[in-house]
Amino acid sequence: MGDSQRRGHGIGKNRQDLINPMTGNPYTPRYYELLKSRLKLPIATYKQKFDELMERPEVPVICITGETGCGKSTQVSQWCMDYVNRTALTGARKMVGHILPRRVAAMTVAQRVADEVDVQIGQQVGYHIRFEEMFSKMTQLKFLTDGMLLREIISDPFFEKYSVIIMDEIHERTLATDILLGCLKEILRQRDDLKLIVMSATLDAGKFSKYFNDAPLIAVPGKTYPVDIFYVPEPEKDYVEAAVRTVVQIHLTAEEPGDILVFLTGLDEIEDTCKRIKEEVDKMGDDVGDIKVFPLYSTLPINQQAKLFESRPPDKANGARANAQQRAGRAGRTGPGKCFRLFTEKAYQSEMQDFVYPEILRSNLGSVILNMKKLGIDDLIHFDFVDPPSPQSLFTAMETLNYLAAINDDGDITELGSMMAEFPLDPQLAKMVIASCEYNCSNEILSICCMLTVPQVFVRPAEARRAADESKIQFAHLDGDHLTLLNVYHAFKQHGDSPQWCYENFINFRSVQSADGIRQQLSRIMDRFSLPRRSCDFTSKDYYTNIRKALVAGFFMQVAHKEKSGHYLTIKDQQIVQLHPSTCLDHKPDWVLYNEFVVTAKNYVRTTTDIKVDWVVEIAPAYFQSENLPNCEAKRILEKVRAKLIARGRLKA
Ligand SMILES: Nc1ncnc2c1ncn2[C@@H]1O[C@H](COP(=O)(O)OP(=O)(O)OP(=O)(O)O)[C@@H](O)[C@H]1O
Ligand SMILES: [Mg+2]
């Protein structure tokens, strides 16, 4: 509903007679209630300016920034609907696509906007998130995640369905967002009937304005409600402890009723903090009021998240000023608030980087490239990234993908690569999973893969180190840590997914449980590609050998050789490393495959498995060709093995 139409009717006059043009029904009382507060939002006064910019053909992109709660997400999408209805030729109306990086946000904002325009969700206003479609032929405004829009580009490369695309919460800088921005910039060059709105709560919008050839920027000042900010005078050693203490203190001393929102970095921390707050308050007895504590995190079932309130789940531990600023904003969303920062003001000013690193610079570049290739974006060197990765890192990642046979020598994605891109895994893991079918052990590799993807499964509490270490021994496998993880997973399933069993055996229940969930997801992807899920007979002598070979098929680039001097040298970059003390290998094999390179005071390789040199040469002959190898002891051994395998006809010369 646009302001212009509203003015024409006059609010409050003959309410009963006003008809919602979208539904043909009279507006409900709820509509007027919401309308009153909508018109008071800080952004409301910018509608005219926005409309003027939208009318100008030479302005394809508009950037909008404003404090959280000022009305960006809920109002601008409605303005865009108005624009489409105003300008579309009859019958030619296209959609408004509103992109949010998080599923819960897409869903809750859609619901809110549907309420505000007085329609049923799924009709004129809908959403589309993974595993959930809530839209129809009637839908004019569709909320979707960036991942969903990326999928649409495959079948609709110019986004012809849309006449306006709103990229919201752009400061989150997810990988999908970054790729989409690059694509949209190109699409805008070719479609003059497409408008792009870029929105952000924080001020890096200036950067995006520049990226889109100095697009006009609407900056909405002011907050809905005041928020007072408090810092701790001294740095806190234990911020969980500090958070608990602060919450209890607020609960005891607050004069007004209200809610407290605590931002933490991870699931365990959240659960732990909830428990401790409850305990502390219970301890104080009847003198203090009761407190209700709810956890909220991204893996909580989506309806439970949405039920609580519209909010972003906690972020990773990456402290950035933009985040802190946005979180303070959360406090002032529905009323005045206070924000207690558990760091010092000095730290805020001097130690925090301004913004989180975009995901594209944090994540495995191989995955990024594979996904882009899959989308048909071939020229990565000239792709217009907002924050381009270095050419060197692009080149290295391409090389890796080539060794994994995900792209061919011309840089084109292969059938295997295209399959790998469908797995939400780093390329090496994806390759390992796919290859495991040939080694007759895809069931086991799938389990190992999932155990590698989740946080540490072995718990080692400070007060029970020895007990924990002793408990770990019962799972230990002679050939290494990957197989040990497999033993843990099998034991967990044998004990009926029991949290109690986990607790008694120093296993992190949440981790294995989440591994189990990921396993189901990955299984479905395997089924889609008819990748058979197989196991070798457990009593066969090949059972474990096959699994280790499949590990090599994915991770041949991560092997280390024990030199005569007794230390290990990684083949790829010739680093001296030690086996991590957590390993359950009780011997020092000549060759190990590792999952992770850890740099502390010393260099370690963590999660290691004993492998045979013959396997690496046979499984990855291109990688272990001698011209690729630096001069070292290992090179001479590899050359000998290669010659031997050729002589036996197991390898082509
Ligand atoms: N689900 C909801 N329930 C109640 N009020 C809501 C809801 N969603 C939005 N509002 C109200 O509408 C206002 C505008 O919300 P909107 O989401 O459009 O803000 P925003 O500028 O996009 O903020 P952010 O940067 O946090 O995304 C809020 O201040 C709040 O008062
Ligand atoms: Mg918003």
CSV table of N, CA and C in Angstrom, one decimal, residues 348-457:
chain,number,residue,atom,x,y,z
A,348,TYR,N,36.8,-1.5,22.0
A,348,TYR,CA,35.9,-1.3,20.9
A,348,TYR,C,36.5,-0.3,19.9
A,349,GLN,N,37.2,0.7,20.4
A,349,GLN,CA,37.7,1.8,19.6
A,349,GLN,C,39.0,1.3,18.8
A,350,SER,N,39.8,0.5,19.5
A,350,SER,CA,41.2,0.3,19.0
A,350,SER,C,41.4,-1.1,18.4
A,351,GLU,N,40.7,-2.1,19.0
A,351,GLU,CA,41.1,-3.5,18.7
A,351,GLU,C,40.2,-4.1,17.6
A,352,MET,N,39.0,-3.6,17.5
A,352,MET,CA,38.1,-4.3,16.6
A,352,MET,C,38.2,-3.8,15.2
A,353,GLN,N,38.2,-4.7,14.3
A,353,GLN,CA,38.2,-4.3,12.9
A,353,GLN,C,36.8,-3.8,12.6
A,354,ASP,N,36.7,-2.9,11.6
A,354,ASP,CA,35.4,-2.3,11.4
A,354,ASP,C,34.3,-3.3,11.0
A,355,PHE,N,34.7,-4.2,10.1
A,355,PHE,CA,33.6,-5.1,9.6
A,355,PHE,C,34.1,-6.5,9.7
A,356,VAL,N,33.2,-7.5,9.7
A,356,VAL,CA,33.7,-8.9,9.6
A,356,VAL,C,34.2,-9.1,8.2
A,357,TYR,N,35.2,-10.0,8.1
A,357,TYR,CA,35.7,-10.4,6.8
A,357,TYR,C,34.5,-11.0,6.0
A,358,PRO,N,34.4,-10.6,4.8
A,358,PRO,CA,33.4,-11.3,4.0
A,358,PRO,C,33.7,-12.8,3.8
A,359,GLU,N,32.6,-13.6,3.7
A,359,GLU,CA,32.8,-15.0,3.7
A,359,GLU,C,33.7,-15.5,2.5
A,360,ILE,N,33.7,-14.7,1.5
A,360,ILE,CA,34.5,-15.1,0.3
A,360,ILE,C,36.0,-15.1,0.6
A,361,LEU,N,36.4,-14.2,1.6
A,361,LEU,CA,37.8,-14.2,1.9
A,361,LEU,C,38.1,-15.2,3.1
A,362,ARG,N,37.0,-15.8,3.6
A,362,ARG,CA,37.2,-16.7,4.8
A,362,ARG,C,37.1,-18.1,4.4
A,363,SER,N,36.3,-18.4,3.3
A,363,SER,CA,35.9,-19.8,3.1
A,363,SER,C,36.9,-20.4,2.1
A,364,ASN,N,36.7,-21.7,1.9
A,364,ASN,CA,37.5,-22.4,1.0
A,364,ASN,C,37.2,-21.9,-0.5
A,365,LEU,N,38.3,-21.3,-1.0
A,365,LEU,CA,38.1,-20.7,-2.3
A,365,LEU,C,37.7,-21.7,-3.4
A,366,GLY,N,38.2,-23.0,-3.2
A,366,GLY,CA,37.9,-24.0,-4.1
A,366,GLY,C,36.4,-24.2,-4.3
A,367,SER,N,35.7,-24.2,-3.1
A,367,SER,CA,34.2,-24.3,-3.1
A,367,SER,C,33.6,-23.2,-3.9
A,368,VAL,N,34.1,-22.0,-3.6
A,368,VAL,CA,33.6,-20.8,-4.3
A,368,VAL,C,33.7,-20.9,-5.8
A,369,ILE,N,34.9,-21.3,-6.2
A,369,ILE,CA,35.2,-21.4,-7.7
A,369,ILE,C,34.3,-22.5,-8.3
A,370,LEU,N,34.2,-23.6,-7.6
A,370,LEU,CA,33.3,-24.7,-8.1
A,370,LEU,C,31.9,-24.2,-8.3
A,371,ASN,N,31.4,-23.5,-7.3
A,371,ASN,CA,30.0,-23.1,-7.4
A,371,ASN,C,29.8,-22.1,-8.5
A,372,MET,N,30.8,-21.2,-8.7
A,372,MET,CA,30.7,-20.2,-9.8
A,372,MET,C,30.8,-20.9,-11.1
A,373,LYS,N,31.7,-21.8,-11.2
A,373,LYS,CA,31.8,-22.6,-12.5
A,373,LYS,C,30.5,-23.3,-12.8
A,374,LYS,N,29.9,-23.8,-11.8
A,374,LYS,CA,28.6,-24.5,-11.9
A,374,LYS,C,27.5,-23.5,-12.4
A,375,LEU,N,27.6,-22.3,-12.0
A,375,LEU,CA,26.7,-21.3,-12.4
A,375,LEU,C,27.0,-20.8,-13.8
A,376,GLY,N,28.1,-21.3,-14.4
A,376,GLY,CA,28.4,-20.8,-15.7
A,376,GLY,C,29.3,-19.6,-15.8
A,377,ILE,N,29.8,-19.2,-14.6
A,377,ILE,CA,30.7,-18.0,-14.6
A,377,ILE,C,32.1,-18.5,-14.7
A,378,ASP,N,32.6,-18.3,-15.9
A,378,ASP,CA,33.9,-19.0,-16.2
A,378,ASP,C,35.1,-18.1,-16.0
A,379,ASP,N,35.0,-16.9,-16.3
A,379,ASP,CA,36.1,-16.0,-16.2
A,379,ASP,C,36.2,-15.4,-14.8
A,380,LEU,N,36.9,-16.2,-14.0
A,380,LEU,CA,36.9,-15.7,-12.6
A,380,LEU,C,37.9,-14.6,-12.3
A,381,ILE,N,38.9,-14.6,-13.2
A,381,ILE,CA,39.9,-13.5,-13.0
A,381,ILE,C,39.3,-12.1,-13.3
A,382,HIS,N,38.4,-12.1,-14.2
A,382,HIS,CA,37.7,-10.8,-14.5
A,382,HIS,C,36.4,-10.6,-13.8
A,383,PHE,N,36.0,-11.5,-13.0
A,383,PHE,CA,34.7,-11.4,-12.4
A,383,PHE,C,34.8,-10.2,-11.4
A,384,ASP,N,33.7,-9.4,-11.4
A,384,ASP,CA,33.8,-8.2,-10.6
A,384,ASP,C,33.3,-8.4,-9.2
A,385,PHE,N,34.3,-8.9,-8.3
A,385,PHE,CA,34.0,-9.2,-6.9
A,385,PHE,C,34.0,-7.8,-6.2
A,386,VAL,N,33.2,-7.7,-5.1
A,386,VAL,CA,33.2,-6.6,-4.3
A,386,VAL,C,34.6,-6.5,-3.6
A,387,ASP,N,35.0,-7.7,-3.0
A,387,ASP,CA,36.3,-7.8,-2.5
A,387,ASP,C,37.0,-9.0,-3.2
A,388,PRO,N,37.8,-8.7,-4.2
A,388,PRO,CA,38.4,-9.8,-5.0
A,388,PRO,C,39.4,-10.6,-4.2
A,389,PRO,N,39.4,-11.9,-4.3
A,389,PRO,CA,40.5,-12.7,-3.8
A,389,PRO,C,41.7,-12.5,-4.6
A,390,SER,N,42.9,-12.7,-4.1
A,390,SER,CA,44.1,-12.4,-4.9
A,390,SER,C,44.2,-13.4,-6.0
A,391,PRO,N,44.8,-12.9,-7.1
A,391,PRO,CA,45.0,-13.8,-8.3
A,391,PRO,C,45.8,-15.1,-7.9
A,392,GLN,N,46.8,-15.0,-7.1
A,392,GLN,CA,47.6,-16.1,-6.7
A,392,GLN,C,46.7,-17.2,-6.0
A,393,SER,N,45.8,-16.7,-5.1
A,393,SER,CA,45.0,-17.7,-4.4
A,393,SER,C,44.0,-18.3,-5.3
A,394,LEU,N,43.5,-17.5,-6.2
A,394,LEU,CA,42.6,-18.1,-7.3
A,394,LEU,C,43.3,-19.2,-8.0
A,395,PHE,N,44.5,-18.9,-8.4
A,395,PHE,CA,45.3,-19.8,-9.2
A,395,PHE,C,45.5,-21.1,-8.5
A,396,THR,N,46.0,-21.0,-7.2
A,396,THR,CA,46.2,-22.2,-6.4
A,396,THR,C,45.0,-23.0,-6.2
A,397,ALA,N,43.8,-22.3,-6.0
A,397,ALA,CA,42.6,-23.1,-5.8
A,397,ALA,C,42.2,-23.8,-7.1
A,398,MET,N,42.4,-23.2,-8.2
A,398,MET,CA,42.1,-23.8,-9.5
A,398,MET,C,43.0,-25.0,-9.7
A,399,GLU,N,44.2,-24.9,-9.3
A,399,GLU,CA,45.1,-26.0,-9.5
A,399,GLU,C,44.7,-27.2,-8.6
A,400,THR,N,44.3,-26.9,-7.4
A,400,THR,CA,43.8,-27.9,-6.5
A,400,THR,C,42.6,-28.6,-7.1
A,401,LEU,N,41.7,-27.8,-7.6
A,401,LEU,CA,40.5,-28.4,-8.2
A,401,LEU,C,40.8,-29.3,-9.4
A,402,ASN,N,41.9,-28.9,-10.1
A,402,ASN,CA,42.3,-29.7,-11.3
A,402,ASN,C,42.9,-31.0,-10.8
A,403,TYR,N,43.7,-31.0,-9.8
A,403,TYR,CA,44.2,-32.3,-9.3
A,403,TYR,C,43.1,-33.2,-8.8
A,404,LEU,N,42.0,-32.6,-8.3
A,404,LEU,CA,40.9,-33.3,-7.8
A,404,LEU,C,40.0,-33.8,-8.9
A,405,ALA,N,40.3,-33.4,-10.1
A,405,ALA,CA,39.6,-33.7,-11.4
A,405,ALA,C,38.2,-33.1,-11.4
A,406,ALA,N,38.1,-32.0,-10.6
A,406,ALA,CA,36.8,-31.3,-10.6
A,406,ALA,C,36.7,-30.3,-11.8
A,407,ILE,N,37.9,-29.8,-12.2
A,407,ILE,CA,37.9,-29.0,-13.4
A,407,ILE,C,39.0,-29.6,-14.3
A,408,ASN,N,38.8,-29.5,-15.6
A,408,ASN,CA,39.8,-30.1,-16.5
A,408,ASN,C,40.9,-29.1,-16.8
A,409,ASP,N,41.8,-29.5,-17.7
A,409,ASP,CA,43.0,-28.6,-18.0
A,409,ASP,C,42.6,-27.3,-18.6
A,410,ASP,N,41.5,-27.2,-19.2
A,410,ASP,CA,41.0,-26.0,-19.8
A,410,ASP,C,40.3,-25.1,-18.8
A,411,GLY,N,40.2,-25.6,-17.6
A,411,GLY,CA,39.5,-24.8,-16.6
A,411,GLY,C,38.0,-25.0,-16.6
A,412,ASP,N,37.5,-25.9,-17.3
A,412,ASP,CA,36.0,-26.2,-17.4
A,412,ASP,C,35.6,-27.2,-16.3
A,413,ILE,N,34.5,-27.0,-15.8
A,413,ILE,CA,34.0,-27.9,-14.7
A,413,ILE,C,33.7,-29.3,-15.3
A,414,THR,N,34.1,-30.3,-14.6
A,414,THR,CA,33.9,-31.7,-15.2
A,414,THR,C,32.6,-32.2,-14.6
A,415,GLU,N,32.2,-33.4,-15.0
A,415,GLU,CA,30.9,-34.0,-14.5
A,415,GLU,C,31.1,-34.3,-13.0
A,416,LEU,N,32.3,-34.7,-12.6
A,416,LEU,CA,32.6,-35.0,-11.2
A,416,LEU,C,32.5,-33.7,-10.4
A,417,GLY,N,33.1,-32.6,-11.0
A,417,GLY,CA,33.1,-31.3,-10.3
A,417,GLY,C,31.7,-30.8,-10.1
A,418,SER,N,30.9,-31.0,-11.1
A,418,SER,CA,29.6,-30.5,-11.0
A,418,SER,C,28.8,-31.3,-9.9
A,419,MET,N,29.1,-32.5,-9.8
A,419,MET,CA,28.5,-33.3,-8.7
A,419,MET,C,29.1,-32.8,-7.3
A,420,MET,N,30.4,-32.6,-7.3
A,420,MET,CA,31.0,-32.2,-6.1
A,420,MET,C,30.4,-30.9,-5.6
A,421,ALA,N,30.1,-30.0,-6.5
A,421,ALA,CA,29.5,-28.7,-6.2
A,421,ALA,C,28.2,-28.8,-5.4
A,422,GLU,N,27.5,-29.9,-5.6
A,422,GLU,CA,26.2,-30.1,-5.0
A,422,GLU,C,26.3,-30.5,-3.5
A,423,PHE,N,27.5,-30.9,-3.1
A,423,PHE,CA,27.7,-31.2,-1.7
A,423,PHE,C,28.1,-30.0,-1.0
A,424,PRO,N,27.5,-29.7,0.2
A,424,PRO,CA,27.9,-28.5,0.9
A,424,PRO,C,29.1,-28.8,1.7
A,425,LEU,N,30.2,-29.2,1.0
A,425,LEU,CA,31.4,-29.6,1.7
A,425,LEU,C,32.6,-29.0,0.9
A,426,ASP,N,33.8,-28.9,1.6
A,426,ASP,CA,35.0,-28.5,0.9
A,426,ASP,C,35.2,-29.5,-0.2
A,427,PRO,N,35.9,-29.1,-1.3
A,427,PRO,CA,36.1,-30.0,-2.4
A,427,PRO,C,36.7,-31.3,-2.1
A,428,GLN,N,37.7,-31.3,-1.1
A,428,GLN,CA,38.4,-32.5,-0.8
A,428,GLN,C,37.5,-33.6,-0.2
A,429,LEU,N,36.6,-33.1,0.7
A,429,LEU,CA,35.7,-33.9,1.4
A,429,LEU,C,34.7,-34.5,0.4
A,430,ALA,N,34.2,-33.6,-0.5
A,430,ALA,CA,33.2,-34.0,-1.5
A,430,ALA,C,33.8,-35.1,-2.4
A,431,LYS,N,35.1,-34.9,-2.8
A,431,LYS,CA,35.7,-35.9,-3.7
A,431,LYS,C,35.9,-37.2,-2.9
A,432,MET,N,36.2,-37.1,-1.7
A,432,MET,CA,36.4,-38.3,-0.9
A,432,MET,C,35.1,-39.1,-0.8
A,433,VAL,N,34.0,-38.4,-0.6
A,433,VAL,CA,32.7,-39.1,-0.4
A,433,VAL,C,32.3,-39.8,-1.8
A,434,ILE,N,32.5,-39.0,-2.8
A,434,ILE,CA,32.1,-39.6,-4.1
A,434,ILE,C,33.0,-40.8,-4.5
A,435,ALA,N,34.3,-40.6,-4.2
A,435,ALA,CA,35.2,-41.7,-4.6
A,435,ALA,C,35.0,-43.0,-3.7
A,436,SER,N,34.5,-42.8,-2.5
A,436,SER,CA,34.3,-43.9,-1.6
A,436,SER,C,33.4,-45.0,-2.2
A,437,CYS,N,32.5,-44.6,-3.1
A,437,CYS,CA,31.7,-45.6,-3.7
A,437,CYS,C,32.5,-46.7,-4.4
A,438,GLU,N,33.5,-46.2,-5.1
A,438,GLU,CA,34.4,-47.2,-5.8
A,438,GLU,C,35.2,-48.1,-4.8
A,439,TYR,N,35.4,-47.6,-3.6
A,439,TYR,CA,36.2,-48.4,-2.7
A,439,TYR,C,35.3,-49.2,-1.8
A,440,ASN,N,34.0,-49.2,-2.1
A,440,ASN,CA,33.1,-50.1,-1.4
A,440,ASN,C,32.9,-49.7,0.1
A,441,CYS,N,33.0,-48.4,0.4
A,441,CYS,CA,33.0,-48.0,1.8
A,441,CYS,C,32.3,-46.7,1.9
A,442,SER,N,31.3,-46.4,1.1
A,442,SER,CA,30.7,-45.1,1.2
A,442,SER,C,29.9,-44.8,2.5
A,443,ASN,N,29.4,-45.9,3.1
A,443,ASN,CA,28.7,-45.7,4.4
A,443,ASN,C,29.7,-45.2,5.4
A,444,GLU,N,30.8,-45.9,5.4
A,444,GLU,CA,31.8,-45.5,6.5
A,444,GLU,C,32.4,-44.1,6.2
A,445,ILE,N,32.8,-43.8,4.9
A,445,ILE,CA,33.4,-42.6,4.6
A,445,ILE,C,32.4,-41.4,4.9
A,446,LEU,N,31.1,-41.7,4.6
A,446,LEU,CA,30.1,-40.7,4.9
A,446,LEU,C,30.1,-40.3,6.4
A,447,SER,N,30.2,-41.4,7.2
A,447,SER,CA,30.2,-41.1,8.7
A,447,SER,C,31.5,-40.4,9.1
A,448,ILE,N,32.6,-40.8,8.5
A,448,ILE,CA,33.8,-40.1,8.9
A,448,ILE,C,33.8,-38.6,8.5
A,449,CYS,N,33.3,-38.4,7.2
A,449,CYS,CA,33.2,-37.1,6.7
A,449,CYS,C,32.4,-36.2,7.6
A,450,CYS,N,31.2,-36.7,8.1
A,450,CYS,CA,30.4,-35.9,9.0
A,450,CYS,C,31.1,-35.6,10.3
A,451,MET,N,31.8,-36.6,10.8
A,451,MET,CA,32.5,-36.4,12.1
A,451,MET,C,33.6,-35.4,11.9
A,452,LEU,N,34.1,-35.2,10.7
A,452,LEU,CA,35.2,-34.2,10.5
A,452,LEU,C,34.6,-32.8,10.4
A,453,THR,N,33.3,-32.7,10.0
A,453,THR,CA,32.7,-31.4,9.8
A,453,THR,C,32.2,-30.8,11.0
A,454,VAL,N,32.0,-31.5,12.1
A,454,VAL,CA,31.4,-30.9,13.3
A,454,VAL,C,32.5,-30.6,14.3
A,455,PRO,N,32.2,-29.7,15.3
A,455,PRO,CA,33.2,-29.4,16.3
A,455,PRO,C,33.7,-30.6,17.1
A,456,GLN,N,34.9,-30.5,17.6
A,456,GLN,CA,35.5,-31.6,18.4
A,456,GLN,C,34.6,-32.5,19.1
A,457,VAL,N,34.7,-33.8,18.8
A,457,VAL,CA,33.7,-34.7,19.5
A,457,VAL,C,34.2,-35.2,20.8
